[in-house]
Each structure stands twice: as C-alpha cells, then as structure tokens.
Amino acid sequence: MQRLGHLPTIRRCLSTSAPGPTLLSTPKWRPPTRITNLPSILAGLSKARLSGLVVTTMLAGYALTDVPFSLETALAGSAGTALCSFAAASLNQWLEVPFDSQMPRTRCRILPSLRLLHPATAVYYAVGAAGAGTAILLWAGGLMAAGLAAGNIVLYAGVYTPLKRLSTWNTAVGAVVGAVPPLIGTALGDPAALLQTSSWVLPGILFAWQFPHFNALSWRLRAEYARAGYHMASVLQPEWNRRTALAFSLALFPITAAAYYTGAADSGILVSGGLANGLLLYQTAKFYRDPCTRTARNLFLLSLVHLPALMCLLWVHKRK
C-alpha cells in the first residue's frame, strides 16, 4: 500500500468529492409548512438514533450494577440521558452548519440544508433539553449522575466539536464522550460503585470499540471530511487510522477479560467475549491489510452488531 502524504491525500479526496454549496453561502430559514413536522424536525436535530445508542449504553451500565433493578429509575435515567444527548447533538449541529453543508452525508440535516428550524431556536432547544435532562438525572440519581451528563455535553459540544477542525486527536476525545454514558448508569444505581474497577470495564470497552467503528466510517467518508476541512486521521494519517483500529480491536480482549478478573462477570465471558472480539479483530485485520470501501463498510457494519452483542454477554455472565 502506497503511503500518501497530507497534501496528496487531501488533493485526491477533493478531486473525488461531490460539488456542494460554498462556505460563503448564507442559508435562509423557512418555517415548516405544518406544525406536525416538528417532531421529525427535532428528531433530526437531536440525532435520535445516536441518542438511542447513548441511552442503551447508559442502561447497560445501570443493569450491571449490584442494586435491584428499578423501572422508575431506569425510565427517569433514560429520559434524562436522552435529553442531555439531544442537547449535545443539537449544539454540535448548530456549531457545524457551515461545514456540514460541504458534506453530502450531512448537507441534508435540518440546519444546513432543509433550514426548517431557526438556528436560534436550535440553541434554545438545546439549552432547555440540557436543563431538563440534568434536572431529571439529579432527581433520579443524584449529583454524580447529573454532573457526568452535564460534563459530557460540554465535552462533546465544547471540546470534541471544535477539535475536529484542529487535531486528529478529536477521535480520542469522542471516544471518551462515548464511554461516559455507562458511568451515568452506574451512578444512577450506586454512585459509590464508581470507585470499583469492575464499573470501568464497560466504559473501557466502549472507548476501545469506537476506534475500529469510527475509523472504518471515516475511511469511507475521507473525501467528504477533507472537503469540509476536518482533521481526520483517515485523511491526514491514513496508516495511523488503520493501526489504531487494529490496536484497539486487540485491546478489547484484555478489557473484556477484566470483567472476570474484577468480579463483574463469571468465567464464561472469557470464551463468549473472546469469540465476539475475535470476529471484530478478524474484520479489522482485513481492513488493515486491504483498506478499501468494501472492507471499511464490512468492519463498520460488524461493529454495529458487536457492541450490543458484547453488552448482552456481559449481562448474561454477570456474577450474581
């Protein structure tokens, strides 16, 4: 595989990217034709599918605590976490309007293209969702759960989002953001459990998992990221992009095994978790050896199955 420097990579990406609106274009807001469109508009602004994954990982963290399961706490925690995720996603889209308009994948989002919601309204919505979400978590789980959620909003919108245009380290910061929701779930169940090493196994898995997951996605979208000016390893450091995906796929083995050695799961997790991680490693190795659209797509799709499967295995093998 030929190694490409920064400029040749960017030129090649730019030459293959689809034409789009310029950064100088000024979008004009137009109100929705029907008020019934508002739920779908807010769902798009809130990145509903991504927020659903955030809530799922939070619930996994709660389910893995030693406290008896409470439906009331789970529902309140889900509502609070979802609202905080909505807030972070909305602020992210508000900050990235000029750059999302350069990417075919994102130019049809609510703010940059459809313009069905005034940007100021998006900010008001984000602030309201953040306030309501943290208040619910404060009531349901206490100060630690609310603080983790509020801090994650700041980390996602205030650090990760601007860092995407400054450094390839943005992926690592984004991985930290993705690792926080299980800690919110742990804090909902038992804040004192955050001091136990077993409570950090699932966040560690989420942190490591995001590198093969996102590096595969960003490889497929490297032309779009280059056009928008984002500092992604897939554009500026393509070999490093593949190496980190492979390295963190390997790291999933000891992190998952730590569930047994810290007393969070029985010995069955060593076998079942090892098999799940082995499948991901196999696909990551194929992507590492032959980085192309096909191997990147296959790795990305497998990662979407791997994470929920591994979380289920942790719950199945949870030490009673």
Tab-separated table of C-alpha atoms in Angstrom, residues 112-278:
chain	number	residue	atom	x	y	z
A	112	PRO	CA	-27.555	23.409	6.899
A	113	SER	CA	-29.923	22.444	4.102
A	114	LEU	CA	-33.574	21.991	4.996
A	115	ARG	CA	-33.496	25.119	7.160
A	116	LEU	CA	-36.815	24.243	8.763
A	117	LEU	CA	-35.674	25.425	12.181
A	118	HIS	CA	-34.170	28.782	13.014
A	119	PRO	CA	-30.611	28.400	14.389
A	120	ALA	CA	-31.515	30.410	17.482
A	121	THR	CA	-34.408	28.042	18.144
A	122	ALA	CA	-31.986	25.125	17.962
A	123	VAL	CA	-29.867	26.736	20.685
A	124	TYR	CA	-32.902	27.417	22.881
A	125	TYR	CA	-33.985	23.815	22.415
A	126	ALA	CA	-30.518	22.556	23.358
A	127	VAL	CA	-30.367	24.692	26.496
A	128	GLY	CA	-33.860	23.595	27.526
A	129	ALA	CA	-33.090	19.915	26.908
A	130	ALA	CA	-29.821	20.167	28.847
A	131	GLY	CA	-31.539	21.815	31.799
A	132	ALA	CA	-34.417	19.343	31.865
A	133	GLY	CA	-32.133	16.338	31.384
A	134	THR	CA	-29.735	17.231	34.179
A	135	ALA	CA	-32.642	18.075	36.490
A	136	ILE	CA	-34.220	14.645	35.900
A	137	LEU	CA	-30.895	12.888	36.481
A	138	LEU	CA	-30.318	14.942	39.635
A	139	TRP	CA	-33.704	13.800	40.938
A	140	ALA	CA	-33.322	10.170	39.863
A	141	GLY	CA	-29.649	9.514	40.568
A	142	GLY	CA	-28.148	12.410	42.448
A	143	LEU	CA	-25.379	14.888	41.814
A	144	MET	CA	-22.880	12.424	40.305
A	145	ALA	CA	-25.210	11.232	37.528
A	146	ALA	CA	-26.276	14.789	36.685
A	147	GLY	CA	-22.693	16.044	36.775
A	148	LEU	CA	-21.444	13.312	34.431
A	149	ALA	CA	-24.209	14.082	31.932
A	150	ALA	CA	-23.652	17.846	32.065
A	151	GLY	CA	-19.905	17.384	31.737
A	152	ASN	CA	-20.397	15.158	28.711
A	153	ILE	CA	-22.441	17.855	26.967
A	154	VAL	CA	-19.566	20.284	27.455
A	155	LEU	CA	-17.009	17.699	26.321
A	156	TYR	CA	-18.960	16.828	23.164
A	157	ALA	CA	-20.090	20.277	22.065
A	158	GLY	CA	-17.349	22.394	23.615
A	159	VAL	CA	-14.240	20.247	23.078
A	160	TYR	CA	-14.823	17.447	20.575
A	161	THR	CA	-16.753	19.555	18.043
A	162	PRO	CA	-14.189	22.371	17.608
A	163	LEU	CA	-11.282	19.913	17.902
A	164	LYS	CA	-12.447	18.198	14.707
A	165	ARG	CA	-11.037	21.175	12.797
A	166	LEU	CA	-7.826	21.389	14.797
A	167	SER	CA	-6.385	17.933	15.503
A	168	THR	CA	-6.798	14.240	14.718
A	169	TRP	CA	-6.980	13.729	18.487
A	170	ASN	CA	-10.669	14.578	18.171
A	171	THR	CA	-11.393	10.858	17.719
A	172	ALA	CA	-9.886	10.050	21.121
A	173	VAL	CA	-11.941	12.801	22.767
A	174	GLY	CA	-15.035	11.475	21.019
A	175	ALA	CA	-14.222	8.019	22.381
A	176	VAL	CA	-14.171	9.450	25.908
A	177	VAL	CA	-17.576	11.033	25.271
A	178	GLY	CA	-18.935	7.660	24.199
A	179	ALA	CA	-17.537	5.954	27.291
A	180	VAL	CA	-19.309	8.232	29.791
A	181	PRO	CA	-22.982	7.061	29.480
A	182	PRO	CA	-22.374	3.692	31.247
A	183	LEU	CA	-20.871	5.656	34.122
A	184	ILE	CA	-24.095	7.675	34.298
A	185	GLY	CA	-25.956	4.380	34.592
A	186	THR	CA	-23.631	3.213	37.348
A	187	ALA	CA	-24.138	6.490	39.208
A	188	LEU	CA	-27.909	6.036	38.911
A	189	GLY	CA	-27.681	2.665	40.604
A	190	ASP	CA	-24.894	3.197	43.117
A	191	PRO	CA	-22.575	6.241	42.941
A	192	ALA	CA	-20.121	4.521	45.288
A	193	ALA	CA	-19.661	1.763	42.695
A	194	LEU	CA	-17.762	4.252	40.508
A	195	LEU	CA	-14.806	3.616	42.800
A	196	GLN	CA	-14.792	-0.079	41.883
A	197	THR	CA	-12.633	-1.215	38.970
A	198	SER	CA	-15.418	-3.502	37.731
A	199	SER	CA	-17.564	-0.460	36.942
A	200	TRP	CA	-14.980	0.762	34.437
A	201	VAL	CA	-14.954	-2.361	32.265
A	202	LEU	CA	-17.918	-1.363	30.087
A	203	PRO	CA	-16.675	2.241	29.654
A	204	GLY	CA	-13.296	0.785	28.674
A	205	ILE	CA	-14.955	-1.459	26.101
A	206	LEU	CA	-16.869	1.477	24.661
A	207	PHE	CA	-13.737	3.600	24.473
A	208	ALA	CA	-11.778	0.939	22.598
A	209	TRP	CA	-14.692	-0.111	20.367
A	210	GLN	CA	-15.117	3.365	18.959
A	211	PHE	CA	-11.754	3.294	17.156
A	212	PRO	CA	-12.462	0.402	14.771
A	213	HIS	CA	-16.056	1.630	14.483
A	214	PHE	CA	-15.330	5.265	13.677
A	215	ASN	CA	-12.058	4.734	11.804
A	216	ALA	CA	-13.887	2.463	9.376
A	217	LEU	CA	-16.635	5.056	8.933
A	218	SER	CA	-14.210	7.941	8.479
A	219	TRP	CA	-12.220	5.953	5.907
A	220	ARG	CA	-15.312	5.689	3.741
A	221	LEU	CA	-16.029	9.403	4.191
A	222	ARG	CA	-12.469	10.733	3.948
A	223	ALA	CA	-13.190	12.706	0.761
A	224	GLU	CA	-16.084	14.487	2.457
A	225	TYR	CA	-14.089	15.177	5.626
A	226	ALA	CA	-11.274	16.638	3.535
A	227	ARG	CA	-13.670	18.900	1.684
A	228	ALA	CA	-15.170	20.185	4.935
A	229	GLY	CA	-11.714	20.775	6.446
A	230	TYR	CA	-11.981	18.260	9.287
A	231	HIS	CA	-8.714	16.920	10.708
A	232	MET	CA	-9.349	13.192	10.483
A	233	ALA	CA	-6.663	10.522	10.627
A	234	SER	CA	-8.249	8.837	7.616
A	235	VAL	CA	-7.327	11.946	5.594
A	236	LEU	CA	-4.106	13.167	7.196
A	237	GLN	CA	-2.694	9.932	8.650
A	238	PRO	CA	-4.270	7.012	6.745
A	239	GLU	CA	-1.807	4.408	8.047
A	240	TRP	CA	-2.271	5.596	11.616
A	241	ASN	CA	-6.026	5.381	11.089
A	242	ARG	CA	-5.700	1.665	10.281
A	243	ARG	CA	-3.168	0.986	13.031
A	244	THR	CA	-5.306	2.455	15.795
A	245	ALA	CA	-8.336	0.488	14.578
A	246	LEU	CA	-6.286	-2.716	14.796
A	247	ALA	CA	-4.630	-1.822	18.108
A	248	PHE	CA	-7.899	-1.091	19.895
A	249	SER	CA	-9.542	-4.188	18.428
A	250	LEU	CA	-6.759	-6.123	20.149
A	251	ALA	CA	-7.226	-4.084	23.325
A	252	LEU	CA	-10.821	-5.301	23.574
A	253	PHE	CA	-9.563	-8.763	24.599
A	254	PRO	CA	-7.891	-7.769	27.906
A	255	ILE	CA	-10.556	-5.152	28.658
A	256	THR	CA	-13.330	-7.726	28.270
A	257	ALA	CA	-11.346	-10.284	30.277
A	258	ALA	CA	-11.108	-7.699	33.055
A	259	ALA	CA	-14.837	-8.228	33.640
A	260	TYR	CA	-13.948	-11.673	35.021
A	261	TYR	CA	-10.822	-10.689	36.925
A	262	THR	CA	-12.550	-7.748	38.640
A	263	GLY	CA	-15.507	-9.902	39.659
A	264	ALA	CA	-18.071	-8.295	37.344
A	265	ALA	CA	-18.724	-11.460	35.308
A	266	ASP	CA	-18.176	-15.202	35.508
A	267	SER	CA	-15.605	-17.131	33.516
A	268	GLY	CA	-17.992	-17.584	30.601
A	269	ILE	CA	-17.230	-14.058	29.445
A	270	LEU	CA	-13.675	-15.162	28.644
A	271	VAL	CA	-14.987	-17.556	25.980
A	272	SER	CA	-18.056	-15.774	24.617
A	273	GLY	CA	-16.480	-12.336	24.801
A	274	GLY	CA	-13.319	-13.679	23.202
A	275	LEU	CA	-15.307	-15.087	20.289
A	276	ALA	CA	-17.151	-11.794	19.759
A	277	ASN	CA	-13.916	-9.815	19.895
A	278	GLY	CA	-12.244	-12.343	17.606
